[in-house]
CSV table of C-alpha atoms in Angstrom, one decimal:
chain,number,residue,atom,x,y,z
A,97,UNK,CA,0.0,0.0,0.0
A,98,UNK,CA,1.3,3.5,-0.9
A,99,UNK,CA,1.3,5.7,2.2
A,100,UNK,CA,-0.3,9.2,2.1
A,101,UNK,CA,0.6,9.9,5.7
A,102,UNK,CA,3.6,8.6,7.7
A,103,UNK,CA,4.1,9.4,11.3
A,104,UNK,CA,7.2,8.2,13.1
A,105,UNK,CA,8.0,8.6,16.8
A,106,UNK,CA,6.3,12.0,17.1
A,107,UNK,CA,6.1,13.6,20.5
A,108,UNK,CA,4.7,17.0,21.6
A,109,UNK,CA,4.6,18.7,24.9
A,110,UNK,CA,3.2,22.0,26.0
A,111,UNK,CA,5.4,24.0,28.4
A,112,UNK,CA,5.2,24.3,32.1
A,113,UNK,CA,1.9,25.7,33.1
A,114,UNK,CA,-0.7,25.2,35.9
A,115,UNK,CA,-2.9,22.2,35.0
A,116,UNK,CA,-4.9,19.8,37.0
A,117,UNK,CA,-3.4,16.3,37.5
A,118,UNK,CA,-6.4,14.6,35.8
A,119,UNK,CA,-4.3,11.9,34.1
A,120,UNK,CA,-1.0,10.2,34.6
A,121,UNK,CA,0.5,12.2,31.7
A,122,UNK,CA,-0.1,15.6,33.3
A,123,UNK,CA,2.2,17.2,35.8
A,124,UNK,CA,1.1,17.8,39.4
A,125,UNK,CA,0.8,21.4,40.3
A,126,UNK,CA,2.4,22.6,37.1
A,127,UNK,CA,5.8,21.0,37.9
A,128,UNK,CA,6.0,19.1,34.5
A,129,UNK,CA,4.9,20.0,31.0
A,130,UNK,CA,1.7,18.5,29.5
A,131,UNK,CA,2.6,15.5,27.3
A,132,UNK,CA,0.2,15.8,24.4
A,133,UNK,CA,1.8,13.2,22.1
A,134,UNK,CA,4.2,10.5,23.3
A,135,UNK,CA,6.2,8.6,20.6
A,136,UNK,CA,3.3,8.2,18.2
A,137,UNK,CA,3.8,6.2,15.0
A,138,UNK,CA,1.3,5.2,12.3
A,139,UNK,CA,0.6,5.4,8.6
A,140,UNK,CA,-2.4,6.0,6.4
A,141,UNK,CA,-2.7,4.5,2.9
A,142,UNK,CA,-3.5,6.6,-0.1
A,143,UNK,CA,-7.3,6.8,-0.6
A,144,UNK,CA,-7.9,5.3,2.8
A,145,UNK,CA,-10.6,6.5,5.3
A,146,UNK,CA,-8.7,6.4,8.6
A,147,UNK,CA,-10.0,7.3,12.0
A,148,UNK,CA,-8.1,8.8,14.9
A,149,UNK,CA,-10.2,8.2,18.0
A,150,UNK,CA,-9.8,8.5,21.8
A,151,UNK,CA,-11.2,10.3,24.9
A,152,UNK,CA,-11.1,14.0,25.5
A,153,UNK,CA,-7.5,15.3,25.9
A,154,UNK,CA,-6.0,12.2,24.2
A,155,UNK,CA,-3.9,14.4,21.8
A,156,UNK,CA,-6.0,14.0,18.6
A,157,UNK,CA,-6.1,17.8,17.8
A,158,UNK,CA,-2.4,18.1,18.4
A,159,UNK,CA,-1.8,15.3,15.9
A,160,UNK,CA,-4.0,17.0,13.3
A,161,UNK,CA,-2.3,20.3,13.7
A,162,UNK,CA,1.1,18.7,13.3
A,163,UNK,CA,0.1,16.9,10.1
A,164,UNK,CA,-1.4,20.2,8.7
A,165,UNK,CA,2.0,21.9,9.5
A,166,UNK,CA,0.3,24.2,12.0
A,167,UNK,CA,2.3,22.9,15.0
A,168,UNK,CA,5.8,21.6,15.2
A,169,UNK,CA,6.6,18.2,16.7
A,170,UNK,CA,9.4,18.1,19.4
A,171,UNK,CA,10.7,14.8,18.2
A,172,UNK,CA,10.0,12.4,15.4
A,173,UNK,CA,9.0,13.0,11.8
A,174,UNK,CA,5.8,13.2,9.8
A,175,UNK,CA,5.0,13.5,6.1
A,176,UNK,CA,2.0,14.0,4.0
A,177,UNK,CA,2.0,12.9,0.3
A,178,UNK,CA,5.7,12.5,0.6
A,179,UNK,CA,6.5,16.0,1.9
A,180,UNK,CA,7.9,16.6,5.4
A,181,UNK,CA,5.5,18.7,7.5
A,182,UNK,CA,8.4,20.8,8.9
A,183,UNK,CA,10.9,21.1,6.1
A,184,UNK,CA,8.4,21.2,3.2
A,185,UNK,CA,5.6,23.1,4.9
A,186,UNK,CA,4.5,25.0,1.8
A,187,UNK,CA,4.1,21.9,-0.3
A,188,UNK,CA,2.1,20.2,2.5
A,189,UNK,CA,-0.3,23.1,2.9
A,190,UNK,CA,-1.1,23.0,-0.8
A,191,UNK,CA,-2.1,19.4,-0.6
A,192,UNK,CA,-4.2,19.2,2.5
A,193,UNK,CA,-7.7,20.3,3.4
A,194,UNK,CA,-8.5,20.8,7.1
A,195,UNK,CA,-11.8,21.1,9.0
A,196,UNK,CA,-10.9,21.9,12.7
A,197,UNK,CA,-13.1,20.9,15.6
A,198,UNK,CA,-14.9,24.2,15.7
A,199,UNK,CA,-16.3,25.5,12.5
A,200,UNK,CA,-13.6,27.5,10.7
A,201,UNK,CA,-16.0,29.8,8.9
A,202,UNK,CA,-16.3,33.5,9.2
A,203,UNK,CA,-19.8,34.0,10.7
A,204,UNK,CA,-20.2,37.6,9.3
A,205,UNK,CA,-19.3,36.6,5.7
A,206,UNK,CA,-21.8,35.1,3.3
A,207,UNK,CA,-21.5,31.6,1.9
A,208,UNK,CA,-20.0,32.9,-1.3
A,209,UNK,CA,-17.6,35.3,0.5
A,210,UNK,CA,-16.3,32.5,2.7
A,211,UNK,CA,-15.6,30.3,-0.3
A,212,UNK,CA,-13.9,33.0,-2.2
A,213,UNK,CA,-11.7,33.8,0.8
A,214,UNK,CA,-10.5,30.2,1.2
A,215,UNK,CA,-9.9,29.9,-2.5
A,216,UNK,CA,-7.8,33.1,-2.4
A,217,UNK,CA,-5.7,31.7,0.5
A,218,UNK,CA,-4.7,28.8,-1.7
A,219,UNK,CA,-4.0,30.9,-4.8
A,220,UNK,CA,-7.0,29.7,-6.8
A,221,UNK,CA,-10.5,30.7,-7.6
A,222,UNK,CA,-13.9,29.3,-7.0
A,223,UNK,CA,-14.3,28.9,-10.7
A,224,UNK,CA,-11.1,26.9,-11.0
A,225,UNK,CA,-11.9,24.6,-8.1
A,226,UNK,CA,-15.7,24.3,-8.8
A,227,UNK,CA,-15.5,20.8,-10.2
A,228,UNK,CA,-13.9,19.7,-6.9
A,229,UNK,CA,-16.8,21.0,-4.8
A,230,UNK,CA,-19.7,20.9,-7.2
A,231,UNK,CA,-21.4,17.8,-5.7
A,232,UNK,CA,-21.4,19.4,-2.2
A,233,UNK,CA,-21.5,23.1,-2.9
A,234,UNK,CA,-24.4,22.8,-5.4
A,235,UNK,CA,-26.6,21.8,-2.4
A,236,UNK,CA,-26.2,25.2,-0.7
A,237,UNK,CA,-25.3,27.4,-3.7
A,238,UNK,CA,-28.8,28.9,-3.9
A,239,UNK,CA,-28.2,30.4,-0.5
A,240,UNK,CA,-24.8,31.9,-1.4
A,241,UNK,CA,-25.8,35.4,-0.2
A,242,UNK,CA,-26.7,34.1,3.3
A,243,UNK,CA,-24.3,34.8,6.1
A,244,UNK,CA,-22.5,31.8,7.6
A,245,UNK,CA,-23.7,32.7,11.1
A,246,UNK,CA,-27.3,32.3,10.0
A,247,UNK,CA,-26.8,28.7,8.6
A,248,UNK,CA,-27.9,25.5,10.2
A,249,UNK,CA,-25.4,22.9,11.4
A,250,UNK,CA,-25.8,20.9,8.2
A,251,UNK,CA,-25.3,23.8,6.0
A,252,UNK,CA,-22.2,24.9,7.9
A,253,UNK,CA,-20.8,21.5,7.4
A,254,UNK,CA,-21.3,21.6,3.7
A,255,UNK,CA,-19.8,25.0,3.4
A,256,UNK,CA,-16.8,24.2,5.6
A,257,UNK,CA,-16.2,21.1,3.6
A,258,UNK,CA,-16.4,23.0,0.3
A,259,UNK,CA,-13.9,25.6,1.7
A,260,UNK,CA,-11.5,22.7,2.6
A,261,UNK,CA,-11.8,21.2,-0.9
A,262,UNK,CA,-11.8,24.3,-3.1
A,263,UNK,CA,-8.1,23.9,-3.9
A,264,UNK,CA,-8.4,20.2,-4.8
A,265,UNK,CA,-6.4,18.7,-1.9
A,266,UNK,CA,-5.2,15.1,-2.0
A,267,UNK,CA,-5.5,14.6,1.8
A,268,UNK,CA,-8.5,15.8,4.0
A,269,UNK,CA,-8.2,16.2,7.7
A,270,UNK,CA,-11.4,16.3,9.7
A,271,UNK,CA,-11.3,17.0,13.5
A,272,UNK,CA,-14.7,16.0,14.9
A,273,UNK,CA,-16.5,17.7,12.0
A,274,UNK,CA,-20.0,16.7,13.0
A,275,UNK,CA,-20.2,17.7,16.6
A,276,UNK,CA,-23.5,19.4,17.3
A,277,UNK,CA,-25.1,18.1,14.1
A,278,UNK,CA,-28.3,16.0,14.1
A,279,UNK,CA,-28.1,12.3,13.2
A,280,UNK,CA,-29.6,12.6,9.7
A,281,UNK,CA,-27.2,15.4,8.7
A,282,UNK,CA,-24.3,13.4,10.1
A,283,UNK,CA,-25.3,10.4,7.9
A,284,UNK,CA,-25.5,12.7,4.8
A,285,UNK,CA,-22.1,14.2,5.7
A,286,UNK,CA,-20.4,10.7,5.7
A,287,UNK,CA,-22.1,9.8,2.5
A,288,UNK,CA,-20.4,12.9,1.0
A,289,UNK,CA,-17.1,11.7,2.4
A,290,UNK,CA,-17.4,8.3,0.8
A,291,UNK,CA,-17.9,10.0,-2.6
A,292,UNK,CA,-14.6,11.8,-2.0
A,293,UNK,CA,-12.9,8.5,-1.3
A,294,UNK,CA,-14.1,7.3,-4.7
A,295,UNK,CA,-12.1,10.3,-6.2
A,296,UNK,CA,-9.0,9.0,-4.5
A,297,UNK,CA,-8.8,11.6,-1.7
A,298,UNK,CA,-7.3,10.3,1.6
A,299,UNK,CA,-9.4,11.1,4.6
A,300,UNK,CA,-8.3,11.1,8.2
A,301,UNK,CA,-11.0,11.9,10.7
A,302,UNK,CA,-11.7,12.0,14.5
A,303,UNK,CA,-15.2,11.5,15.9
A,304,UNK,CA,-16.9,10.7,19.2
A,305,UNK,CA,-19.8,9.0,17.3
A,306,UNK,CA,-19.5,5.2,17.1
A,307,UNK,CA,-21.5,4.9,13.9
A,308,UNK,CA,-19.0,7.3,12.2
A,309,UNK,CA,-16.1,5.3,13.6
A,310,UNK,CA,-17.5,2.2,11.8
A,311,UNK,CA,-17.4,4.1,8.5
A,312,UNK,CA,-13.6,4.1,8.7
A,313,UNK,CA,-11.5,1.4,7.1
A,314,UNK,CA,-9.0,1.4,10.0
A,315,UNK,CA,-8.8,3.4,13.2
A,316,UNK,CA,-6.0,4.3,15.7
A,317,UNK,CA,-7.0,4.5,19.3
A,318,UNK,CA,-5.0,7.4,20.9
A,319,UNK,CA,-5.1,7.6,24.7
A,320,UNK,CA,-3.0,9.8,27.0
A,321,UNK,CA,-0.8,10.7,24.0
A,322,UNK,CA,0.0,7.1,23.1
A,323,UNK,CA,-1.3,4.8,20.4
A,324,UNK,CA,-2.9,1.8,22.2
A,325,UNK,CA,-4.1,0.0,19.1
A,326,UNK,CA,-4.6,0.2,15.3
A,327,UNK,CA,-7.0,-2.1,13.5
A,328,UNK,CA,-10.5,-2.3,12.0
A,329,UNK,CA,-13.2,-0.4,13.8
A,330,UNK,CA,-14.8,-3.7,14.9
A,331,UNK,CA,-11.6,-4.9,16.5
A,332,UNK,CA,-10.8,-1.7,18.3
A,333,UNK,CA,-14.3,-1.0,19.6
A,334,UNK,CA,-14.5,-4.5,21.0
A,335,UNK,CA,-11.0,-4.5,22.4
A,336,UNK,CA,-11.6,-1.2,24.3
A,337,UNK,CA,-15.3,-1.5,24.8
A,338,UNK,CA,-15.1,-0.3,28.4
A,339,UNK,CA,-14.1,3.1,27.0
A,340,UNK,CA,-16.1,3.3,23.8
A,341,UNK,CA,-19.2,1.3,24.8
A,342,UNK,CA,-19.5,1.4,28.6
A,343,UNK,CA,-22.4,-0.4,30.1
A,344,UNK,CA,-25.7,1.4,30.1
A,345,UNK,CA,-26.9,3.3,33.1
A,346,UNK,CA,-29.5,1.5,35.2
A,347,UNK,CA,-32.3,4.0,35.7
A,348,UNK,CA,-35.7,3.2,37.1
A,349,UNK,CA,-38.2,5.0,34.9
A,350,UNK,CA,-40.8,5.2,37.7
A,351,UNK,CA,-44.3,6.2,37.0
A,352,UNK,CA,-44.5,7.8,40.5
A,353,UNK,CA,-43.6,11.3,39.4
A,354,UNK,CA,-45.1,14.1,41.4
A,355,UNK,CA,-48.3,14.9,39.7
A,356,UNK,CA,-47.4,18.5,39.1
A,357,UNK,CA,-46.7,20.0,35.7
A,358,UNK,CA,-43.5,22.2,35.9
A,359,UNK,CA,-43.8,23.1,32.2
A,360,UNK,CA,-47.1,23.6,30.4
A,361,UNK,CA,-47.3,24.7,26.8
A,362,UNK,CA,-50.5,25.2,24.7
A,363,UNK,CA,-50.6,26.1,21.0
A,364,UNK,CA,-47.3,27.9,21.1
A,365,UNK,CA,-46.2,29.7,17.9
A,366,UNK,CA,-43.1,31.7,17.0
A,367,UNK,CA,-43.2,33.4,13.6
A,368,UNK,CA,-40.5,35.3,11.8
A,369,UNK,CA,-42.5,37.1,9.1
A,370,UNK,CA,-44.4,34.4,7.3
A,371,UNK,CA,-42.1,31.6,8.5
A,372,UNK,CA,-43.3,29.7,11.6
A,373,UNK,CA,-40.2,28.4,13.3
A,374,UNK,CA,-42.4,26.9,16.0
A,375,UNK,CA,-45.8,26.0,14.7
A,376,UNK,CA,-48.6,25.3,17.2
A,377,UNK,CA,-47.0,23.0,19.8
A,378,UNK,CA,-48.5,21.7,23.0
A,379,UNK,CA,-47.1,19.5,25.8
A,380,UNK,CA,-46.5,19.3,29.5
A,381,UNK,CA,-43.6,18.1,31.7
A,382,UNK,CA,-43.9,16.8,35.3
A,383,UNK,CA,-41.7,17.5,38.3
A,384,UNK,CA,-38.7,15.3,38.4
A,385,UNK,CA,-39.1,14.1,34.8
A,386,UNK,CA,-36.3,13.7,32.3
A,387,UNK,CA,-37.8,15.1,29.1
A,388,UNK,CA,-36.0,14.8,25.8
A,389,UNK,CA,-36.7,17.5,23.3
A,390,UNK,CA,-35.4,16.2,19.9
A,391,UNK,CA,-35.3,17.4,16.4
A,392,UNK,CA,-33.1,17.9,13.4
A,393,UNK,CA,-31.1,21.1,12.9
A,394,UNK,CA,-33.7,23.8,11.9
A,395,UNK,CA,-36.7,21.9,13.3
A,396,UNK,CA,-37.5,24.6,15.8
A,397,UNK,CA,-36.4,23.1,19.1
A,398,UNK,CA,-33.9,25.8,20.0
A,399,UNK,CA,-36.5,28.6,19.2
A,400,UNK,CA,-38.9,26.7,21.5
A,401,UNK,CA,-36.4,26.5,24.2
A,402,UNK,CA,-35.6,30.2,24.0
A,403,UNK,CA,-39.3,31.0,24.6
A,404,UNK,CA,-39.4,28.6,27.6
A,405,UNK,CA,-36.4,30.1,29.2
A,406,UNK,CA,-37.5,33.7,28.8
A,407,UNK,CA,-35.0,34.6,26.1
A,408,UNK,CA,-37.6,35.1,23.4
A,409,UNK,CA,-41.3,36.0,23.3
A,410,UNK,CA,-44.0,33.8,21.6
A,411,UNK,CA,-46.0,35.1,18.7
A,412,UNK,CA,-49.1,33.4,20.0
A,413,UNK,CA,-50.1,30.6,22.4
A,414,UNK,CA,-49.5,30.2,26.2
A,415,UNK,CA,-47.1,28.6,28.5
A,416,UNK,CA,-45.8,28.4,32.0
A,417,UNK,CA,-42.4,27.3,33.4
A,418,UNK,CA,-42.1,26.8,37.2
A,419,UNK,CA,-45.4,28.5,37.6
A,420,UNK,CA,-44.5,31.6,35.7
A,421,UNK,CA,-46.0,32.9,32.5
A,422,UNK,CA,-43.6,32.8,29.6
A,423,UNK,CA,-45.2,35.9,28.0
A,424,UNK,CA,-45.3,38.2,31.0
A,425,UNK,CA,-42.9,36.8,33.7
A,426,UNK,CA,-39.8,36.0,31.7
A,427,UNK,CA,-37.5,37.6,34.3
A,428,UNK,CA,-39.0,35.5,37.1
A,429,UNK,CA,-38.5,32.4,35.0
A,430,UNK,CA,-34.8,33.2,34.6
A,431,UNK,CA,-34.4,33.3,38.4
A,432,UNK,CA,-36.1,30.0,38.9
A,433,UNK,CA,-34.6,27.8,36.3
A,434,UNK,CA,-31.1,26.4,35.5
A,435,UNK,CA,-29.7,26.6,32.0
A,436,UNK,CA,-26.7,25.1,30.3
A,437,UNK,CA,-26.1,26.2,26.8
A,438,UNK,CA,-24.7,24.2,23.9
A,439,UNK,CA,-21.6,26.5,24.0
A,440,UNK,CA,-19.7,26.2,27.2
A,441,UNK,CA,-21.2,28.7,29.7
A,442,UNK,CA,-18.5,29.1,32.5
A,443,UNK,CA,-15.8,31.7,32.6
A,444,UNK,CA,-12.5,30.0,31.7
A,445,UNK,CA,-10.3,32.7,33.3
A,446,UNK,CA,-11.9,32.2,36.7
A,447,UNK,CA,-11.2,29.3,39.0
A,448,UNK,CA,-13.6,26.5,39.8
A,449,UNK,CA,-14.7,28.0,43.1
A,450,UNK,CA,-14.9,31.5,41.7
A,451,UNK,CA,-17.3,30.3,39.0
A,452,UNK,CA,-19.5,28.6,41.6
A,453,UNK,CA,-19.6,31.7,43.8
A,454,UNK,CA,-20.3,34.0,40.8
A,455,UNK,CA,-23.3,32.1,39.6
A,456,UNK,CA,-24.6,31.4,43.1
A,457,UNK,CA,-24.5,35.2,43.7
A,458,UNK,CA,-26.4,35.8,40.4
A,459,UNK,CA,-29.2,33.6,41.7
A,460,UNK,CA,-29.3,35.5,45.0
A,461,UNK,CA,-28.1,32.7,47.3
A,462,UNK,CA,-26.9,33.7,50.8
A,463,UNK,CA,-23.1,33.6,51.6
A,464,UNK,CA,-23.4,30.9,54.2
A,465,UNK,CA,-25.4,28.7,51.9
A,466,UNK,CA,-22.9,29.3,49.1
A,467,UNK,CA,-19.9,28.3,51.3
A,468,UNK,CA,-21.6,25.2,52.6
A,469,UNK,CA,-22.9,24.0,49.2
A,470,UNK,CA,-19.7,24.8,47.5
A,471,UNK,CA,-17.8,22.4,49.8
A,472,UNK,CA,-20.5,19.7,49.2
A,473,UNK,CA,-20.4,20.1,45.4
A,474,UNK,CA,-16.6,20.0,45.2
A,475,UNK,CA,-16.5,16.8,47.3
A,476,UNK,CA,-19.2,15.2,45.3
A,477,UNK,CA,-17.4,16.0,42.0
A,478,UNK,CA,-14.0,15.1,43.5
A,479,UNK,CA,-12.9,18.6,42.6
A,480,UNK,CA,-11.8,19.6,46.1
A,481,UNK,CA,-8.1,19.5,45.2
A,482,UNK,CA,-8.8,21.5,42.0
A,483,UNK,CA,-11.0,24.3,43.4
A,484,UNK,CA,-8.3,26.9,42.7
A,485,UNK,CA,-7.6,25.7,39.2
A,486,UNK,CA,-8.6,27.9,36.3
A,487,UNK,CA,-11.6,26.4,34.5
A,488,UNK,CA,-9.8,26.9,31.2
A,489,UNK,CA,-7.2,24.2,32.3
A,490,UNK,CA,-9.9,21.5,32.7
A,491,UNK,CA,-10.6,18.8,30.1
A,492,UNK,CA,-13.9,19.2,28.3
A,493,UNK,CA,-15.7,16.5,30.2
A,494,UNK,CA,-14.8,18.1,33.6
A,495,UNK,CA,-15.9,21.5,32.3
A,496,UNK,CA,-19.3,20.1,31.3
A,497,UNK,CA,-19.9,18.3,34.6
A,498,UNK,CA,-19.0,21.5,36.4
A,499,UNK,CA,-21.3,23.6,34.2
A,500,UNK,CA,-24.2,21.3,34.8
A,501,UNK,CA,-23.6,21.3,38.6
A,502,UNK,CA,-23.4,25.1,38.6
A,503,UNK,CA,-26.7,25.3,36.6
A,504,UNK,CA,-28.6,23.5,39.4
A,505,UNK,CA,-26.6,24.8,42.3
A,506,UNK,CA,-29.5,27.0,43.4
A,507,UNK,CA,-31.9,23.9,43.3
A,508,UNK,CA,-34.2,25.2,40.5
A,509,UNK,CA,-37.4,23.6,39.7
A,510,UNK,CA,-36.3,22.8,36.1
A,511,UNK,CA,-33.0,22.8,34.3
A,512,UNK,CA,-32.7,23.3,30.5
A,513,UNK,CA,-29.7,21.5,28.9
A,514,UNK,CA,-29.0,22.4,25.2
A,515,UNK,CA,-26.9,19.6,23.8
A,516,UNK,CA,-24.8,19.3,26.9
A,517,UNK,CA,-22.6,16.4,25.8
A,518,UNK,CA,-21.7,17.5,22.3
A,519,UNK,CA,-18.2,16.2,21.3
A,520,UNK,CA,-17.7,14.2,24.6
A,521,UNK,CA,-16.4,10.6,24.6
A,522,UNK,CA,-18.9,7.9,25.6
A,523,UNK,CA,-17.4,7.2,29.1
A,524,UNK,CA,-17.6,10.9,30.1
A,525,UNK,CA,-21.2,11.2,28.7
A,526,UNK,CA,-22.1,8.2,30.9
A,527,UNK,CA,-20.8,10.1,34.0
A,528,UNK,CA,-22.7,13.2,32.9
A,529,UNK,CA,-26.0,11.3,32.8
A,530,UNK,CA,-25.4,9.9,36.2
A,531,UNK,CA,-25.5,13.6,37.4
A,532,UNK,CA,-28.7,14.1,35.5
A,533,UNK,CA,-30.3,11.1,37.2
A,534,UNK,CA,-29.2,12.3,40.6
A,535,UNK,CA,-30.8,15.7,39.9
A,536,UNK,CA,-34.1,14.2,38.7
A,537,UNK,CA,-34.1,12.0,41.9
A,538,UNK,CA,-34.0,15.2,43.9
A,539,UNK,CA,-37.1,16.5,42.1
A,540,UNK,CA,-35.4,18.7,39.5
A,541,UNK,CA,-37.1,18.5,36.1
A,542,UNK,CA,-34.6,18.0,33.3
A,543,UNK,CA,-35.4,19.4,29.9
A,544,UNK,CA,-32.7,18.2,27.5
A,545,UNK,CA,-31.8,18.3,23.8
A,546,UNK,CA,-29.3,15.9,22.4
A,547,UNK,CA,-28.1,14.5,19.1
A,548,UNK,CA,-27.0,11.3,20.7
A,549,UNK,CA,-29.8,8.8,20.3
A,550,UNK,CA,-28.4,6.5,23.0
A,551,UNK,CA,-29.1,9.4,25.4
A,552,UNK,CA,-32.6,9.6,24.1
A,553,UNK,CA,-33.1,6.1,25.4
A,554,UNK,CA,-32.3,7.4,28.9
A,555,UNK,CA,-35.2,9.9,29.0
A,556,UNK,CA,-38.5,9.3,30.7
A,557,UNK,CA,-40.4,10.8,27.7
A,558,UNK,CA,-39.4,12.3,24.4
A,559,UNK,CA,-40.8,14.7,21.9
A,560,UNK,CA,-39.5,14.9,18.3
A,561,UNK,CA,-40.0,18.1,16.3
A,562,UNK,CA,-40.3,18.1,12.5
A,563,UNK,CA,-41.0,21.3,10.6
A,564,UNK,CA,-41.8,23.3,13.7
A,565,UNK,CA,-44.4,20.8,15.0
A,566,UNK,CA,-44.2,18.0,17.5
A,567,UNK,CA,-44.5,14.8,15.4
A,568,UNK,CA,-44.1,12.3,18.2
A,569,UNK,CA,-44.4,12.3,22.0
A,570,UNK,CA,-44.1,9.4,24.4
A,571,UNK,CA,-41.6,7.1,26.2
A,572,UNK,CA,-38.8,5.6,24.2
A,573,UNK,CA,-40.5,2.2,24.2
A,574,UNK,CA,-43.8,3.7,23.1
A,575,UNK,CA,-42.2,5.5,20.2
A,576,UNK,CA,-40.2,2.4,19.0
A,577,UNK,CA,-43.4,0.4,19.1
A,578,UNK,CA,-45.6,3.0,17.4
A,579,UNK,CA,-43.2,3.5,14.5
A,580,UNK,CA,-42.0,-0.2,14.3
A,581,UNK,CA,-38.3,0.8,14.7
A,582,UNK,CA,-35.6,-1.1,16.7
A,583,UNK,CA,-34.1,1.9,18.5
A,584,UNK,CA,-34.4,5.7,18.9
A,585,UNK,CA,-31.9,6.3,16.1
A,586,UNK,CA,-34.1,4.7,13.6
A,587,UNK,CA,-37.2,6.4,15.0
A,588,UNK,CA,-35.5,9.8,14.7
A,589,UNK,CA,-34.3,9.2,11.2
A,590,UNK,CA,-37.7,7.9,10.1
A,591,UNK,CA,-39.4,11.1,11.3
A,592,UNK,CA,-36.7,13.6,10.3
A,593,UNK,CA,-36.7,12.4,6.7
A,594,UNK,CA,-40.4,13.3,6.5
A,595,UNK,CA,-39.6,17.0,6.8
A,596,UNK,CA,-40.9,19.0,3.9
A,597,UNK,CA,-39.4,22.4,4.7
A,598,UNK,CA,-35.6,22.9,4.4
A,599,UNK,CA,-33.9,22.8,7.7
A,600,UNK,CA,-31.5,25.2,6.2
């Protein structure tokens, strides 16, 4: 097999800085540098779809940046298409396309402006590279004057991929490109990738989604900066199943919920001109219930959540949250709910304890209560030794667990979680859901959106939005039986594909 990528004994450390000793590769108290990559070696064949997988902080992004010549290795060598990533940086950059973990688009530029900008960076034009992107770009070209910030997740994917391909690269690097994107759009994205493979393009991708891992021909499992195994997806996922497929959480879905509706919605509508983002939805949620609010990108669920949390006002219809009217008492609602947004909501330049005190103060808690509950929370999360660490130094999974705990620190009646586990590895997601179950057991209602369909199975009840309407509502078992599907992933796909309006 001819190699498109060769990595030999690559190591990379980040200098002495204060970090938390969360793994055996991190220095205690900032005494040692962070070892991101430790003697890593592997190769990728030309035209191969190769996966680089591993838990949060494993070193995947550092590896991608080295191969794209954006970061220098300390030791070892790496080459792409026969060119050394250090000595022949210019040649490498002409041959690679790169989609980083966070969308690389300029939000205030239009689709067309973004594409022209990236074409110019590589010394080409959209016209010259059009054949390379036609199959993908043609799906969004009619919206070319729309700003990137106004696009759905699926459209952003297509645009970012078009920008990465406009100069006709031979190797494509994708660092978790589908995080925060609904299951149907993810499937479509990987179908596009397989058409690129047919054109001979080598693809190296990282992903936290197991169905995407299985789309690769081979995968390397990177953990604590070291390669622990390289083989087919089936072999790696089975060999390390405790990490990638941890046992499900035992959760008794009791019917003994307190017979009190914490959320009540009746005929709720949100219109933008003639477009009804939310189109006449009605439902209720009981105290202590874990309620999954699902839908494809653009289905209307985020708009609905904004109305329920007092961030936006409905066009028509009624609703109450924690006993407060969403039309007239939105400030009271904000004081009596918890909210964790899709984008990380804590202050990274404050310490763990400072973040806790800040948000507790915002919710009007007394100083004595803040001190007592802070100590209890730190002990429960095993954060006591890290209370003075900057939040920015924590791994993603730790940040999310802290953000959730802070969002319910004041014991609200209901907490809204907007895709709280996006981009997190399966083991960390499992730990996060144990926190959710604990909150529900204390009587806190959990209103959660997610694109992980295994998490949908954990909910007491689920609603699925399509075209601004609720198309299905019930327990996971009820929905699987009603639509004759084996799991929630198939239920979601079946309903989402019936959408008639563009999610974009």
